[in-house]
CSV table of C-alpha atoms in Angstrom, one decimal:
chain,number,residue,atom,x,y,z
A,274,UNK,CA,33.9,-43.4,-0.6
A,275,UNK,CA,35.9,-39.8,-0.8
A,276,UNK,CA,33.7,-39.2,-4.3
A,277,UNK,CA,30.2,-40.5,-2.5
A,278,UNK,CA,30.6,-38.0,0.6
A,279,UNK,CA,31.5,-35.5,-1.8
A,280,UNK,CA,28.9,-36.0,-3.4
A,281,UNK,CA,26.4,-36.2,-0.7
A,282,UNK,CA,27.7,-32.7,0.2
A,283,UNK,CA,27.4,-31.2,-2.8
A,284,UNK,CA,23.6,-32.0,-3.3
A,285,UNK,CA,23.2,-30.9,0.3
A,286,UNK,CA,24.4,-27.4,-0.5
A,287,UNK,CA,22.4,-26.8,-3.6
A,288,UNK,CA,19.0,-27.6,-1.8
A,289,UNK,CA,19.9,-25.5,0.7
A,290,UNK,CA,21.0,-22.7,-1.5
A,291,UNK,CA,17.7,-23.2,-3.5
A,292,UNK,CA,16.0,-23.1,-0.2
A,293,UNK,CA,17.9,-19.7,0.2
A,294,UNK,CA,16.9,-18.6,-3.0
A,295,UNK,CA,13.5,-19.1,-2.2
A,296,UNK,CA,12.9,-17.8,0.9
A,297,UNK,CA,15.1,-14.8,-0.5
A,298,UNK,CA,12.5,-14.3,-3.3
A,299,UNK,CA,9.3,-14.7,-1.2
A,300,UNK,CA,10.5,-12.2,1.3
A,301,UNK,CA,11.4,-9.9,-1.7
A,302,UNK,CA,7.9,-10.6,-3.2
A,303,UNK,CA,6.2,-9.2,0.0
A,304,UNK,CA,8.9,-5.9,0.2
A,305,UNK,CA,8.0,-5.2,-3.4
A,306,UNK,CA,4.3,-5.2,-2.7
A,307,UNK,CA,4.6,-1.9,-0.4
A,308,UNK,CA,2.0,-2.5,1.9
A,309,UNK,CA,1.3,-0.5,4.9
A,310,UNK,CA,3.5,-1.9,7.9
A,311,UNK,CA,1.6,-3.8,10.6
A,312,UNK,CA,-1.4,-4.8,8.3
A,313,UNK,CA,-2.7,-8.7,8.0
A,314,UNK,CA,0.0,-10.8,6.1
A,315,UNK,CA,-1.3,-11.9,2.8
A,316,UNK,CA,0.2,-14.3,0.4
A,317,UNK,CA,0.8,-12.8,-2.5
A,318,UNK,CA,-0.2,-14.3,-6.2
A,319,UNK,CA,1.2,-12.8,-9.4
A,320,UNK,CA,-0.7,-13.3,-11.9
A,321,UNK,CA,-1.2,-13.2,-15.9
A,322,UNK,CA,-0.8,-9.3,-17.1
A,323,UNK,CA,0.7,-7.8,-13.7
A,324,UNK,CA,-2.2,-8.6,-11.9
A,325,UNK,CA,-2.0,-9.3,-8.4
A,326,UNK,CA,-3.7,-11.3,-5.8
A,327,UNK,CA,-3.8,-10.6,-2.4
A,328,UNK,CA,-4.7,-13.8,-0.5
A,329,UNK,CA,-6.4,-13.5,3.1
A,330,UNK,CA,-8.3,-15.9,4.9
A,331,UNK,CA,-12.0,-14.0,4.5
A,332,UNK,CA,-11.3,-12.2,1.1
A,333,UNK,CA,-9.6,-12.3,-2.0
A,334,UNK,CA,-7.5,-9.0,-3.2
A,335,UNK,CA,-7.6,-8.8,-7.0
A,336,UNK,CA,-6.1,-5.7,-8.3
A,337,UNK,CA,-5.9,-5.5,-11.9
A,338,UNK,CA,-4.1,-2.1,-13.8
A,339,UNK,CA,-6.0,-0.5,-16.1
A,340,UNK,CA,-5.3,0.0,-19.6
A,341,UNK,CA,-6.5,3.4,-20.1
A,342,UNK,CA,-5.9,5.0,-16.7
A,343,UNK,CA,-2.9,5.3,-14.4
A,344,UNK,CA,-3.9,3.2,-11.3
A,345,UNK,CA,-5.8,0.4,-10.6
A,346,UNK,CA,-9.2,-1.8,-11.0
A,347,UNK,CA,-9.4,-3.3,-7.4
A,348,UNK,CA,-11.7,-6.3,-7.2
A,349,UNK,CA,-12.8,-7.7,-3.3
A,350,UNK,CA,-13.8,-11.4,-3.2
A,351,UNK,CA,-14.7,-13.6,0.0
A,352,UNK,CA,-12.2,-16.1,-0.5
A,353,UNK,CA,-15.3,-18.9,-1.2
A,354,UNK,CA,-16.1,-17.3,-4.2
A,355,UNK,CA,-12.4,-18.1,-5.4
A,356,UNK,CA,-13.0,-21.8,-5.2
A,357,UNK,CA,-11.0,-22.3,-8.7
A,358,UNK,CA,-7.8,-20.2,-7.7
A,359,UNK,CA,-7.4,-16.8,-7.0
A,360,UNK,CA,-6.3,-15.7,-10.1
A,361,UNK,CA,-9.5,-17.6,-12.1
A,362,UNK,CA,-11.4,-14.0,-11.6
A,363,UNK,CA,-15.0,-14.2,-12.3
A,364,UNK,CA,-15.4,-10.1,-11.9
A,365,UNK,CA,-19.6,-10.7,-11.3
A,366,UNK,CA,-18.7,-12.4,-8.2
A,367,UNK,CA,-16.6,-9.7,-6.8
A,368,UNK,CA,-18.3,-8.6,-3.3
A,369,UNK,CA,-17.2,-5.3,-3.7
A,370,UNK,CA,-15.1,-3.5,-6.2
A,371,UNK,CA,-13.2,0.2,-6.5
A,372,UNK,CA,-12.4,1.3,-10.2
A,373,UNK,CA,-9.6,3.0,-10.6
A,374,UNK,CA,-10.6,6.7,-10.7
A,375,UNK,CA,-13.0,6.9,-7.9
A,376,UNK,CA,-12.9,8.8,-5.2
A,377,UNK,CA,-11.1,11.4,-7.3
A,378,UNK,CA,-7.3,10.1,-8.2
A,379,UNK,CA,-5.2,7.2,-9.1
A,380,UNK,CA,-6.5,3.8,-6.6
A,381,UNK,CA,-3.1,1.5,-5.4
A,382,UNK,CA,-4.2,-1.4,-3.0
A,383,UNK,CA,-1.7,-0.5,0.2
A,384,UNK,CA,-2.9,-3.3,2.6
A,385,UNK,CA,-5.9,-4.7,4.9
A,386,UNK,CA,-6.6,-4.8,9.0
A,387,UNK,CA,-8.9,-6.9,9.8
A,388,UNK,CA,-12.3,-5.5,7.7
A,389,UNK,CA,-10.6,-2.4,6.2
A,390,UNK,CA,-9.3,-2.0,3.2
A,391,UNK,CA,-6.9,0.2,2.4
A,392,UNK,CA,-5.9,2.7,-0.4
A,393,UNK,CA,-2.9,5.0,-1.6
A,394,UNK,CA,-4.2,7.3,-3.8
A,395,UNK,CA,-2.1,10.5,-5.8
A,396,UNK,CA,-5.2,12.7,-6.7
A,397,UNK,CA,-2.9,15.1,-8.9
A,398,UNK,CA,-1.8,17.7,-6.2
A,399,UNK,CA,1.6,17.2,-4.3
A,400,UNK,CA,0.2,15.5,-1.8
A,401,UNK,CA,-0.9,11.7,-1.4
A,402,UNK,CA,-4.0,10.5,0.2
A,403,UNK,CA,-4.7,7.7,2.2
A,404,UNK,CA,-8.2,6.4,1.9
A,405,UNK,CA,-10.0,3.4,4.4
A,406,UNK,CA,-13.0,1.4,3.0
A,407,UNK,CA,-14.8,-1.0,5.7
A,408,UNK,CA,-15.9,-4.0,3.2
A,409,UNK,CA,-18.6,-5.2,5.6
A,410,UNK,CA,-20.5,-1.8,4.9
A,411,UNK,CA,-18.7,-0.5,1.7
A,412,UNK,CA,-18.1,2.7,2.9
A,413,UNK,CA,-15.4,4.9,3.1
A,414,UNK,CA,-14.5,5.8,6.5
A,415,UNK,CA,-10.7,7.4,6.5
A,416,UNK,CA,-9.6,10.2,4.2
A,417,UNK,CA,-6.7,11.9,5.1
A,418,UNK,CA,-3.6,13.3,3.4
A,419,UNK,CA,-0.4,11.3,4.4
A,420,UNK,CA,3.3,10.3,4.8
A,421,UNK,CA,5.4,7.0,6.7
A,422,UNK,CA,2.0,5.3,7.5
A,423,UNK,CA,2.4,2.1,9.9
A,424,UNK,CA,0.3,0.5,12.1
A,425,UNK,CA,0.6,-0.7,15.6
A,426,UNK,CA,-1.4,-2.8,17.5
A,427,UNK,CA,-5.0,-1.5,16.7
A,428,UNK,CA,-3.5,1.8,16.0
A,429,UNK,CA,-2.8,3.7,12.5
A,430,UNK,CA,-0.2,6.3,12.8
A,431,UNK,CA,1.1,8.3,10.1
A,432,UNK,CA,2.0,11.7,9.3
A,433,UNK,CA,-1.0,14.7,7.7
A,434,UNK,CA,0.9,16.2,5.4
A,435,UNK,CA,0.2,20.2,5.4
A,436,UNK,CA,-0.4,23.2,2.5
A,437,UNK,CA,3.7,24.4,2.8
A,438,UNK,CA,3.0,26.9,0.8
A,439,UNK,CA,0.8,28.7,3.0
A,440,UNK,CA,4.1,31.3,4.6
A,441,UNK,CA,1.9,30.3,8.2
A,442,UNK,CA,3.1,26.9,8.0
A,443,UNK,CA,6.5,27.5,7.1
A,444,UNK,CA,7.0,29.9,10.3
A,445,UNK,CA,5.5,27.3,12.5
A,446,UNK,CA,7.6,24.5,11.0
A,447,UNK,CA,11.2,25.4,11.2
A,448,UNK,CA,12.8,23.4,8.2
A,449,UNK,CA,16.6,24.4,8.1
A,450,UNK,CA,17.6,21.1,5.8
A,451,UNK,CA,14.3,22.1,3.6
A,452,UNK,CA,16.9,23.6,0.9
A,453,UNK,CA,19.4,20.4,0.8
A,454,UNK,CA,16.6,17.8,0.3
A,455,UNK,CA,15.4,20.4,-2.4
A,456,UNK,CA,18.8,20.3,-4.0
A,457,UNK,CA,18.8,16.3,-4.1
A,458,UNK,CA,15.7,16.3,-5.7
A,459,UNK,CA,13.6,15.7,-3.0
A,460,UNK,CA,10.2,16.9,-2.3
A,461,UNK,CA,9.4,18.6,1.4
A,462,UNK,CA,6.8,17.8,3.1
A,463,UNK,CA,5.3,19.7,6.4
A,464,UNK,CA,3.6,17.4,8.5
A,465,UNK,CA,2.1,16.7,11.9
A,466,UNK,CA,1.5,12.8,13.4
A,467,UNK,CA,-1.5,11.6,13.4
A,468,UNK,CA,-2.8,8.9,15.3
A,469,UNK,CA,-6.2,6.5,14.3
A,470,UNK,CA,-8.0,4.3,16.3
A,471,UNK,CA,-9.2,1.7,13.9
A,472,UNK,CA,-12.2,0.5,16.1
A,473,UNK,CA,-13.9,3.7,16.4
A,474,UNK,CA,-11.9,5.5,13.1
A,475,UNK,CA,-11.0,8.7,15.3
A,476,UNK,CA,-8.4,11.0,14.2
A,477,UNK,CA,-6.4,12.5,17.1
A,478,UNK,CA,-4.0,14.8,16.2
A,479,UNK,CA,-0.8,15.1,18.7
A,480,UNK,CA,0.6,18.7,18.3
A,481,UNK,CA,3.5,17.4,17.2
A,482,UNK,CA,4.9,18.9,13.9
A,483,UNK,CA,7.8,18.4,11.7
A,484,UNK,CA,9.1,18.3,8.1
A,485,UNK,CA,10.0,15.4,6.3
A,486,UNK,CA,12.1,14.5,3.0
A,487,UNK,CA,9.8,12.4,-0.1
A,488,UNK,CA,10.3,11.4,-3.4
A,489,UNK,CA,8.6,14.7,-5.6
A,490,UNK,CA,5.2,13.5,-5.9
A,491,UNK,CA,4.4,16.1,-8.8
A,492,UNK,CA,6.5,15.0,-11.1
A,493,UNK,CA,3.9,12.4,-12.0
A,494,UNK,CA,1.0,13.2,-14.5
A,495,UNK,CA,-1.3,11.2,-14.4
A,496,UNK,CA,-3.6,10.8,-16.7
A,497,UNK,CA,-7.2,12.1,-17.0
A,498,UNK,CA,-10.3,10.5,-15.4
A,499,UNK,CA,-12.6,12.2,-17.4
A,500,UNK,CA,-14.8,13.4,-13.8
């Protein structure tokens, strides 16, 4: 009887540790996708040759990398057209798609709110830019140079990141820990916050500026887009 509860408790603690595991590796799938905080909650799809799927419940996500370009082919399905699976990718049925390239620098899918889609994009300078495409109209309708973006309630709130090496900005920003984070390899950035509304798309800037530690955005090279 000793050997049979025994046994019952040792199959009970592997599911649960496989259970674990699981919930350990989903919630480590959605951390590695680095998508703006506060937008819609996808499930995520990996699929054949690091291509992704981004599952919502009016569109499909497809981002594909492409094979001659730093960044991405990002393809936007409504999810009927992905009767078959989402990673079955008939690219003529894509409602709207964004090559990597366009709009002038390297195109990484960073999340969705409601119809926006949005976009982090290095465009060869040291500063990253975050760009917002409404899919009902296929426009773009954000551009904006950016750090720490996150969203709250119906709110976008990140950081502009400023020219530093204009001397005007440095005098306004005091940055005494600029030269540390320079030593540890870190990149400084001159900001102010920025606040969107993402009904109306209004930037409204609040006056407030600091500076802010990154990861050295110009040691990457991309590669050429040719335009």
């Amino acid at each position: 009887m000793r050997k049979f509860t025994s046994l019952i408790l040792t199959i009970t603690f592997f599911i649960a540790l496989t259970t674990v595991y699981s919930y350990s590796k989903e919630g480590s799938d959605q951390d590695k996708s680095k998508l703006i905080p506060g937008t819609d909650k996808p499930q995520i799809k990996q699929c054949d040759n690091a291509d992704t799927a981004y599952i919502y419940d009016d569109y499909v996500i497809y981002t594909e990398p492409s094979g001659d370009f730093d960044g991405s082919n990002i393809y936007i399905f409504k999810s009927r057209a992905q009767k078959e699976g989402p990673c079955k990718v008939d690219y003529k049925r894509a409602y709207f798609t964004v090559r990597v390239g366009e709009f002038g620098g390297v195109n990484v899918y960073a999340g969705s709110y409601n119809n926006l889609v949005f976009l982090d994009q290095w465009t060869g300078r040291n500063f990253k830019r975050l760009l917002g495409i409404d899919v009902e109209t296929k426009s773009l309708v954000f551009l904006d140079t950016y750090a720490n973006p996150e969203i709250q309630g119906n709110t976008l709130i990140y950081y502009r990141t400023l020219k530093a090496k204009r001397q005007s900005v440095r005098d306004k920003i005091p940055c005494p820990e600029a030269s540390d984070w320079e030593s540890q390899g870190k990149q400084v950035l001159y900001v102010e916050k920025m606040s969107v509304n993402l009904g109306t798309m209004k930037k409204v800037p609040s006056g407030e500026f600091s500076c802010i530690p990154s990861e050295p955005i110009s040691s990457v090279k991309p590669k050429s887009y040719g335009h």
